[in-house]
Coordinates of C-alpha atoms in Angstrom, one line a residue:
M1 CA 24.1 -3.8 -13.1
A2 CA 25.1 -0.1 -12.7
A3 CA 26.2 2.9 -15.4
H4 CA 30.3 3.5 -14.9
E5 CA 32.6 6.0 -15.8
S6 CA 35.6 3.5 -16.7
T7 CA 34.7 -0.4 -18.7
P8 CA 35.9 -1.5 -22.0
E9 CA 32.6 -2.9 -22.4
G10 CA 30.4 -0.1 -24.0
T11 CA 31.2 4.0 -24.6
Q12 CA 28.3 6.1 -26.0
Q13 CA 28.0 9.1 -27.4
T14 CA 26.7 10.7 -24.2
G15 CA 30.2 10.0 -22.8
V16 CA 29.3 7.3 -20.2
Q17 CA 30.4 3.9 -20.4
F18 CA 28.2 0.4 -19.5
R19 CA 28.5 -1.9 -17.4
V20 CA 26.0 -5.0 -17.4
D21 CA 25.6 -8.2 -16.4
P22 CA 27.5 -11.1 -18.0
V23 CA 23.8 -12.3 -18.5
V24 CA 23.0 -9.5 -21.0
L25 CA 26.1 -10.1 -22.9
E26 CA 25.1 -13.9 -23.5
L27 CA 21.8 -13.6 -24.5
G28 CA 22.4 -10.9 -27.0
Q29 CA 25.4 -12.8 -29.1
R30 CA 22.4 -16.1 -28.7
F31 CA 19.8 -13.4 -30.1
A32 CA 22.6 -12.2 -32.9
D33 CA 24.5 -15.4 -33.2
A34 CA 20.3 -16.9 -34.3
G35 CA 20.2 -13.7 -36.0
F36 CA 18.1 -11.8 -35.0
E37 CA 18.8 -8.3 -33.2
L38 CA 18.0 -7.7 -29.2
S39 CA 18.1 -5.0 -27.4
L40 CA 18.3 -4.2 -23.2
V41 CA 15.6 -2.0 -23.1
G42 CA 12.9 1.0 -21.1
G43 CA 14.0 0.9 -16.7
P44 CA 17.0 -0.9 -16.8
V45 CA 18.3 1.5 -19.3
R46 CA 17.0 4.5 -17.4
D47 CA 19.0 2.9 -13.9
L48 CA 22.2 2.6 -15.5
F49 CA 21.7 6.5 -16.0
L50 CA 21.0 7.0 -12.3
G51 CA 23.8 4.4 -10.6
R52 CA 20.8 1.9 -10.1
T53 CA 20.0 -1.6 -10.0
S54 CA 17.3 -3.0 -11.7
P55 CA 15.6 -6.0 -10.0
D56 CA 14.3 -7.3 -13.9
L57 CA 15.9 -7.5 -17.1
D58 CA 13.5 -6.0 -20.1
F59 CA 14.8 -6.3 -23.8
T60 CA 12.7 -6.6 -27.0
T61 CA 13.6 -8.4 -30.4
D62 CA 12.5 -8.6 -33.9
A63 CA 12.1 -12.4 -33.3
T64 CA 8.8 -13.5 -32.9
P65 CA 7.7 -15.2 -29.7
D66 CA 8.6 -18.9 -31.3
Q67 CA 12.3 -17.6 -32.8
T68 CA 12.3 -16.4 -29.1
L69 CA 11.9 -19.5 -27.6
A70 CA 13.7 -21.2 -29.6
A71 CA 16.8 -19.0 -29.0
V72 CA 16.8 -19.4 -25.4
R73 CA 15.9 -22.8 -25.4
G74 CA 18.9 -25.6 -23.6
W75 CA 20.3 -21.5 -21.5
A76 CA 16.5 -20.6 -19.7
D77 CA 16.2 -22.3 -16.6
A78 CA 13.1 -22.1 -16.8
H79 CA 10.7 -20.2 -19.5
W80 CA 6.8 -18.9 -19.7
D81 CA 4.6 -18.3 -22.3
I82 CA 1.8 -16.3 -20.1
G83 CA 2.1 -13.0 -22.4
R84 CA 3.2 -14.7 -25.6
E85 CA -0.4 -13.0 -27.3
F86 CA 1.5 -9.6 -27.0
G87 CA 4.6 -10.7 -27.9
T88 CA 6.2 -11.3 -24.6
I89 CA 8.1 -14.2 -23.1
G90 CA 9.1 -15.0 -19.5
L91 CA 12.3 -16.4 -18.8
R92 CA 15.0 -16.9 -15.9
R93 CA 18.7 -17.5 -15.9
G94 CA 19.4 -18.0 -12.3
A95 CA 18.7 -15.0 -9.9
H96 CA 17.7 -12.9 -13.2
Q97 CA 14.4 -12.8 -14.4
I98 CA 13.9 -11.8 -17.7
E99 CA 11.4 -10.4 -20.8
I100 CA 11.7 -10.3 -23.8
T101 CA 9.0 -8.9 -25.9
T102 CA 8.6 -9.0 -29.8
Y103 CA 8.9 -5.2 -31.5
R104 CA 5.0 -4.2 -31.7
A105 CA 2.2 -1.5 -32.5
E106 CA -0.6 -0.9 -30.4
A107 CA -3.1 0.5 -29.1
Y108 CA -6.6 0.6 -27.2
D109 CA -9.4 0.1 -29.1
P110 CA -11.4 3.7 -27.5
E111 CA -14.1 1.1 -25.8
S112 CA -11.2 -1.6 -24.5
R113 CA -9.7 -2.4 -21.5
K114 CA -7.6 -4.9 -24.0
P115 CA -4.6 -3.3 -26.4
V116 CA -4.2 -4.4 -29.9
V117 CA -1.3 -5.8 -30.5
A118 CA 0.9 -5.7 -34.3
F119 CA 3.9 -6.8 -34.0
G120 CA 6.7 -5.1 -35.6
K121 CA 10.2 -5.2 -37.4
D122 CA 11.9 -2.0 -36.3
L123 CA 13.5 -0.6 -33.2
V124 CA 13.3 3.4 -32.8
D125 CA 9.7 2.3 -33.9
D126 CA 9.3 0.1 -30.5
L127 CA 10.4 3.1 -28.6
E128 CA 8.4 5.4 -30.3
R129 CA 5.1 3.4 -29.0
R130 CA 6.9 3.9 -24.6
D131 CA 5.4 5.3 -22.2
F132 CA 8.2 8.1 -21.6
S133 CA 11.5 9.2 -23.4
M134 CA 13.4 8.5 -20.4
N135 CA 12.5 4.8 -21.0
A136 CA 12.1 4.7 -24.4
M137 CA 16.2 4.3 -24.5
A138 CA 17.7 1.0 -25.7
L139 CA 21.1 -0.7 -25.1
R140 CA 22.0 -2.6 -29.1
L141 CA 23.4 -5.8 -28.0
P142 CA 25.9 -7.6 -27.8
E143 CA 27.7 -4.5 -29.1
L144 CA 26.1 -2.4 -26.1
E145 CA 24.8 1.0 -28.9
L146 CA 23.0 3.2 -27.5
V147 CA 20.2 4.6 -29.2
D148 CA 18.1 7.0 -27.7
P149 CA 16.1 9.2 -30.7
F150 CA 13.9 11.1 -28.3
G151 CA 15.9 12.1 -25.5
G152 CA 15.9 10.3 -23.0
V153 CA 19.2 11.2 -21.4
R154 CA 18.6 14.8 -21.9
D155 CA 15.5 14.7 -19.9
L156 CA 17.2 12.9 -17.2
H157 CA 19.8 14.9 -16.9
A158 CA 17.0 17.5 -16.3
G159 CA 14.5 15.8 -13.8
I160 CA 11.3 16.5 -16.8
L161 CA 8.9 13.5 -17.7
R162 CA 8.1 13.8 -21.6
T163 CA 6.7 11.4 -24.0
P164 CA 8.5 9.7 -27.4
G165 CA 5.4 11.6 -29.6
A166 CA 1.8 13.7 -28.6
P167 CA 1.6 12.8 -24.9
E168 CA -2.7 12.4 -26.7
L169 CA -1.6 9.7 -28.8
S170 CA 0.5 8.0 -26.1
F171 CA -2.4 8.5 -23.5
S172 CA -4.6 6.9 -25.7
D173 CA -2.7 4.3 -26.6
D174 CA -2.4 3.4 -23.1
P175 CA -4.7 5.1 -20.2
L176 CA -2.7 4.4 -17.3
R177 CA 0.7 5.9 -18.8
M178 CA -1.4 9.0 -17.3
M179 CA -1.7 7.1 -13.6
R180 CA 2.6 6.3 -14.4
A181 CA 3.6 9.7 -15.0
A182 CA 2.1 10.6 -11.3
R183 CA 4.2 7.7 -10.4
F184 CA 7.6 8.2 -11.5
A185 CA 6.9 11.3 -10.3
S186 CA 6.9 10.5 -7.1
Q187 CA 9.6 7.5 -7.7
L188 CA 11.8 9.6 -9.7
G189 CA 11.6 12.8 -8.5
V190 CA 10.9 14.2 -11.7
D191 CA 8.7 17.2 -13.4
V192 CA 6.1 16.7 -15.3
A193 CA 6.7 18.7 -18.4
P194 CA 3.6 21.2 -18.9
E195 CA 2.3 19.4 -22.3
V196 CA 2.2 15.8 -20.4
R197 CA 0.0 17.7 -18.0
E198 CA -2.3 19.5 -20.3
A199 CA -3.2 16.4 -21.8
M200 CA -3.5 14.1 -18.2
T201 CA -5.8 16.8 -17.4
A202 CA -8.1 16.5 -21.0
M203 CA -7.8 13.0 -21.1
A204 CA -8.1 12.2 -17.4
D205 CA -11.8 10.4 -18.0
R206 CA -9.4 8.1 -20.2
I207 CA -8.9 6.2 -17.2
D208 CA -12.1 5.3 -17.1
I209 CA -11.5 2.2 -19.7
I210 CA -8.3 0.4 -17.3
S211 CA -8.9 -2.4 -15.0
A212 CA -9.2 -1.5 -11.0
E213 CA -6.2 -4.6 -10.6
R214 CA -4.0 -2.2 -12.8
I215 CA -5.0 1.6 -11.4
R216 CA -4.1 -0.3 -8.1
D217 CA -0.9 -1.7 -9.1
E218 CA -0.1 1.6 -10.0
L219 CA -0.9 3.7 -7.1
V220 CA 0.4 1.4 -4.6
K221 CA 3.8 2.6 -6.3
L222 CA 2.7 5.7 -6.5
V223 CA 2.3 5.5 -3.0
N224 CA 5.3 3.9 -1.6
G225 CA 7.7 5.9 -4.2
A226 CA 10.2 8.6 -2.5
A227 CA 7.8 11.8 -3.2
P228 CA 4.2 10.3 -2.6
R229 CA 3.2 13.6 -1.9
T230 CA 4.1 14.7 -5.7
G231 CA 2.4 11.8 -7.1
I232 CA -1.1 12.2 -5.4
D233 CA -0.3 15.6 -5.9
L234 CA 0.1 15.6 -9.3
L235 CA -3.7 13.2 -9.8
V236 CA -5.5 15.6 -8.2
E237 CA -4.8 18.7 -10.1
T238 CA -4.7 16.9 -13.3
G239 CA -8.1 15.3 -12.4
L240 CA -7.4 11.6 -12.3
G241 CA -8.0 11.7 -8.5
D242 CA -11.6 12.3 -8.9
R243 CA -11.9 9.0 -11.3
V244 CA -9.5 7.2 -9.3
L245 CA -9.3 7.9 -5.8
P246 CA -12.1 11.0 -5.6
E247 CA -12.4 10.9 -1.6
V248 CA -9.0 12.9 -1.9
P249 CA -9.6 15.5 -4.1
A250 CA -12.7 15.9 -1.9
L251 CA -11.0 16.5 1.1
R252 CA -9.9 20.3 -0.3
L253 CA -13.1 21.2 1.7
E254 CA -14.0 24.7 1.4
A255 CA -12.7 26.9 4.4
D256 CA -15.2 28.9 6.2
E257 CA -15.8 32.5 6.6
H258 CA -13.7 32.3 10.3
H259 CA -10.7 29.5 8.9
R260 CA -11.8 27.7 11.6
H261 CA -10.6 24.5 10.4
K262 CA -7.4 23.6 8.4
D263 CA -7.0 22.5 4.8
V264 CA -8.0 19.0 5.3
Y265 CA -6.4 17.9 2.0
Q266 CA -2.9 19.3 2.3
H267 CA -2.8 18.7 5.8
S268 CA -3.3 15.0 5.0
L269 CA -0.6 14.9 2.5
K270 CA 1.5 15.9 5.3
V271 CA 0.6 13.6 7.6
L272 CA 1.6 11.5 4.6
E273 CA 5.1 12.6 4.6
Q274 CA 5.5 12.6 7.3
A275 CA 4.5 9.4 8.2
A276 CA 6.7 7.8 5.7
A277 CA 9.5 9.9 7.1
L278 CA 9.1 8.0 10.6
E279 CA 9.1 4.6 8.4
T280 CA 12.0 2.1 9.4
D281 CA 14.8 0.4 8.6
A282 CA 14.8 -3.4 7.3
D283 CA 15.7 -4.5 10.8
G284 CA 12.7 -2.4 12.6
P285 CA 8.8 -2.4 13.3
V286 CA 7.9 -0.7 10.3
P287 CA 10.0 -1.2 7.7
G288 CA 9.7 1.5 4.7
P289 CA 8.1 2.0 2.4
D290 CA 5.3 0.5 4.2
F291 CA 1.9 1.1 1.9
V292 CA -0.4 0.4 4.8
L293 CA 0.9 3.4 7.0
R294 CA 0.9 5.8 4.4
F295 CA -2.2 5.1 2.7
A296 CA -3.8 5.1 6.4
A297 CA -2.1 8.6 7.0
L298 CA -3.5 9.8 3.0
M299 CA -6.7 8.3 4.0
H300 CA -7.5 8.9 7.6
D301 CA -9.5 12.0 7.5
V302 CA -11.7 10.8 4.6
G303 CA -15.1 10.8 7.0
K304 CA -14.6 14.6 7.7
P305 CA -16.7 15.7 3.9
A306 CA -19.6 13.8 5.6
T307 CA -19.3 14.5 9.0
R308 CA -18.4 18.6 8.9
R309 CA -21.0 20.3 10.9
F310 CA -21.4 24.1 11.5
E311 CA -21.6 24.1 15.3
P312 CA -23.1 27.5 17.0
G313 CA -20.9 30.2 17.0
G314 CA -19.3 29.7 13.8
A315 CA -17.1 26.0 15.2
V316 CA -16.5 23.6 12.9
S317 CA -17.1 19.8 13.7
F318 CA -16.0 16.5 12.3
R319 CA -17.8 13.6 14.6
H320 CA -16.9 9.8 13.9
H321 CA -15.1 10.9 10.6
D322 CA -13.0 8.1 12.3
V323 CA -15.7 5.6 12.2
V324 CA -17.8 7.4 8.7
G325 CA -14.1 7.1 7.2
A326 CA -12.9 3.9 8.0
K327 CA -15.8 2.7 6.4
I328 CA -15.0 4.2 2.8
V329 CA -12.0 3.3 3.3
K330 CA -13.2 -0.2 2.9
K331 CA -15.7 0.5 -0.2
R332 CA -12.8 2.0 -2.5
M333 CA -10.4 0.1 -1.4
K334 CA -13.0 -3.1 -2.4
A335 CA -13.2 -1.1 -5.8
L336 CA -9.6 -0.9 -6.5
R337 CA -9.5 -4.6 -5.5
F338 CA -7.3 -5.2 -2.5
D339 CA -7.3 -7.8 -0.7
N340 CA -8.6 -8.4 2.4
D341 CA -5.6 -8.4 4.9
T342 CA -4.6 -5.2 2.8
I343 CA -8.1 -3.6 3.6
K344 CA -8.6 -4.4 7.3
A345 CA -5.9 -2.9 7.9
V346 CA -5.8 0.2 6.8
A347 CA -9.1 0.8 7.7
R348 CA -8.4 0.2 11.5
L349 CA -5.8 2.5 11.3
V350 CA -8.6 5.1 9.7
E351 CA -10.9 3.7 12.8
L352 CA -8.0 3.8 15.8
H353 CA -6.4 7.0 14.4
M354 CA -8.4 9.8 16.9
R355 CA -8.4 7.7 19.5
F356 CA -5.4 8.5 21.4
Y357 CA -6.5 12.5 21.7
G358 CA -7.6 13.4 25.2
Y359 CA -5.4 11.0 26.7
G360 CA -3.2 14.3 27.6
D361 CA -5.7 16.0 29.4
A362 CA -7.6 13.4 30.7
G363 CA -5.4 10.4 31.6
W364 CA -5.6 6.8 30.9
T365 CA -6.6 4.0 33.7
D366 CA -4.2 1.1 32.8
S367 CA -7.6 -0.7 31.8
A368 CA -8.0 2.3 28.7
V369 CA -4.0 1.4 28.1
R370 CA -4.5 -1.9 27.8
R371 CA -7.9 -1.6 25.4
Y372 CA -5.3 1.0 23.1
V373 CA -3.0 -1.8 22.7
T374 CA -5.3 -4.8 22.2
D375 CA -7.7 -2.8 20.0
A376 CA -4.5 -2.8 17.7
G377 CA -3.6 -5.6 18.0
P378 CA -0.5 -6.1 15.4
L379 CA -0.6 -2.7 13.9
L380 CA -0.1 -1.0 17.1
E381 CA 3.5 0.1 16.0
R382 CA 2.2 1.7 12.8
L383 CA -0.6 3.5 14.9
H384 CA 1.6 4.9 16.7
R385 CA 3.7 7.0 13.6
L386 CA -0.1 7.9 12.7
T387 CA -0.6 9.1 15.3
R388 CA 2.7 11.0 16.0
S389 CA 1.9 11.7 12.2
D390 CA -0.9 13.5 12.4
V391 CA -0.2 16.7 14.5
T392 CA 0.5 19.1 12.3
T393 CA -0.4 22.2 13.9
R394 CA 2.0 25.4 13.4
N395 CA 1.4 26.2 17.5
Q396 CA 4.6 24.8 18.2
R397 CA 3.5 24.4 22.5
K398 CA 0.6 22.2 21.5
A399 CA 2.9 20.8 18.7
D400 CA 4.8 19.9 22.2
R401 CA 2.3 19.0 24.6
L402 CA 0.5 16.3 22.1
S403 CA 4.5 14.9 21.8
F404 CA 5.0 14.0 25.3
A405 CA 1.7 13.0 25.8
Y406 CA 2.1 10.6 23.6
D407 CA 5.9 9.5 24.9
D408 CA 4.2 9.3 27.7
L409 CA 1.7 6.4 26.0
E410 CA 4.9 5.0 25.4
Q411 CA 6.3 4.4 27.7
R412 CA 3.0 2.8 30.0
I413 CA 2.4 0.0 27.1
A414 CA 6.1 -0.7 27.3
E415 CA 6.0 -0.9 31.3
L416 CA 2.7 -2.7 31.2
A417 CA 3.8 -5.0 28.4
E418 CA 7.0 -6.4 30.1
R419 CA 4.2 -6.7 33.4
E420 CA 1.5 -8.2 32.0
E421 CA 3.0 -9.6 28.2
M422 CA 0.2 -7.6 26.5
A423 CA 1.3 -8.7 23.1
A424 CA -0.9 -11.4 23.5
I425 CA -3.8 -10.6 27.1
R426 CA -6.2 -13.3 27.0
P427 CA -8.1 -13.8 29.5
D428 CA -6.9 -16.2 32.7
L429 CA -9.0 -19.1 31.8
D430 CA -9.7 -20.9 28.4
G431 CA -12.8 -22.1 26.7
Q432 CA -11.9 -25.6 28.3
Q433 CA -11.4 -24.3 32.0
I434 CA -14.6 -22.6 31.4
M435 CA -16.4 -25.0 30.3
A436 CA -15.4 -27.4 32.8
L437 CA -16.2 -25.0 35.4
L438 CA -19.8 -23.8 34.2
G439 CA -20.7 -27.6 33.6
I440 CA -21.3 -26.5 29.6
R441 CA -21.3 -27.5 26.1
P442 CA -19.3 -26.1 23.4
G443 CA -21.6 -22.7 22.0
P444 CA -22.7 -19.1 22.2
V445 CA -22.4 -18.8 25.8
V446 CA -19.1 -20.0 26.2
G447 CA -18.1 -17.0 24.0
R448 CA -19.8 -14.6 26.4
A449 CA -18.4 -15.8 29.9
Y450 CA -14.4 -15.9 27.6
R451 CA -15.9 -11.9 26.6
F452 CA -16.9 -11.7 30.5
L453 CA -13.1 -12.9 31.5
L454 CA -11.4 -10.7 29.0
E455 CA -13.3 -7.4 30.1
E456 CA -12.2 -8.5 33.7
R457 CA -8.6 -8.7 32.6
M458 CA -8.7 -5.6 30.8
E459 CA -10.4 -3.6 33.4
H460 CA -8.4 -4.9 36.3
G461 CA -5.0 -7.0 35.0
P462 CA -4.1 -10.6 35.1
L463 CA -6.5 -11.9 37.7
G464 CA -5.1 -15.8 38.5
E465 CA -6.8 -19.2 38.0
E466 CA -8.4 -19.1 41.0
E467 CA -9.4 -14.9 41.3
A468 CA -10.8 -15.6 37.4
S469 CA -12.6 -18.6 38.5
R470 CA -14.5 -16.8 41.3
R471 CA -15.8 -14.3 39.4
L472 CA -17.0 -16.1 36.8
A473 CA -18.9 -18.2 38.9
A474 CA -20.2 -15.3 40.4
W475 CA -21.0 -13.5 36.5
W476 CA -22.5 -17.7 35.6
A477 CA -25.3 -17.1 39.1
E478 CA -27.0 -14.0 37.1
Q479 CA -27.0 -15.8 34.1
P480 CA -30.4 -16.9 33.2
E481 CA -28.8 -20.2 31.3
A482 CA -26.9 -21.6 34.8
S483 CA -30.5 -23.1 36.1
H484 CA -30.9 -24.5 32.3
A485 CA -27.7 -26.0 33.3
V486 CA -28.5 -27.0 36.2
D487 CA -31.6 -29.2 35.2
E488 CA -29.3 -31.0 32.8
R489 CA -26.7 -32.0 35.1
E490 CA -29.9 -33.4 37.0
N491 CA -31.2 -34.9 34.3
V492 CA -27.9 -36.7 32.8
K493 CA -27.4 -38.0 36.9
D494 CA -30.5 -38.9 36.7
S495 CA -30.4 -41.2 33.5
R496 CA -26.5 -42.7 34.9
N497 CA -28.5 -43.7 37.9
G498 CA -31.0 -45.2 36.1
E499 CA -28.8 -47.6 33.9
G500 CA -27.1 -49.3 37.2
E501 CA -30.1 -50.2 38.1

């Protein structure tokens, strides 16, 4: 669905003519025939002016949820009423996901996370309670009359984010709207109106009543936006960052008197920008937007405040900030209710982001390259991009040296991968072969033997079964369990001999 300059369906006072999907007009006619109002509302209307296609369709109506169900029965392919208590009925028609919500007035109890809902009968009143003016526009159906009482078109053209009414009232009704302001700044590249920014700053503590899951979802959309740096900066400047992601504003370390370390906060924002720029298209190894890469870029140095030390002579160090940072990231992401796989991936990238440094000076053995690849596992392509993004120095000679060094490392990885199938490095013997050769049963010793062979594989490359067996035998001869295994085999042999007598 998109806005066009020449279509017969509907011309409004803005001079813009609208062409909408036939399913929108069909639904509007059904409600009109049933005696109810129906309007396309919110993001889908905003996107008409932006020339974008909305994946979902949102409608508002004066019909109650029961009346809505009656109107769509026989027309919708499927429907669900999980949001019924809030006046929302969901349905599917062909490829379209549709939500229809009864006009409503809602407000948050100051101490509650759940909205108190009252249904209304007026479209303009409903629009006034929406988050931002650019989302408080509607198209009445089926006639396609634009309803824009709060200047949404004006604000879209100006690239400014305002609330339909006083921002203090809007954010009191739903504090998550403050997070949405930062998200829209990231997604749409709009500026936040001064009065909106002031209200966000004054009311930042109101975000505390919002569930971690809702905050997480907004944060993901913000980080995946076209300008994530802008959104994060807005969170930090208004104090919301201190409530929802305190590790990021904590990166604004006081500069030491000799200015011998860079601004870690601004550096982290730059790394985020550069990492996003290195994402690939859908056919590449890291299709963008990639939340794992971007969030790891933002959080990669969060261990620095806890590890900062002033050394003799005025130097500043952050020893082991990568390991400390990985632990901090895990804790924060668990608090925000991220899934375990996403937590592990981001934390692992943070833990590994310093591994490359020193490669250009000291050089790595093939063994070290293998370990780098194996430790990164499926995150290797993201780690490549994170490591490259972490170079923000203004010293061009230093930047070039690091870039050339990483080019060399990637070339060596490619060469080793071609020879050794590094994507799936395994010992030359599997668990069954280990147990057969050593005459042992499943247990911890098998794991130790497996790790020994993996270490040999890393250090020396592919050995082949014969050489791996020889080294395993030599290792086994030095293990205390070896004599017990011999005794056990002798006992088994004796018992079998006794059975045959």
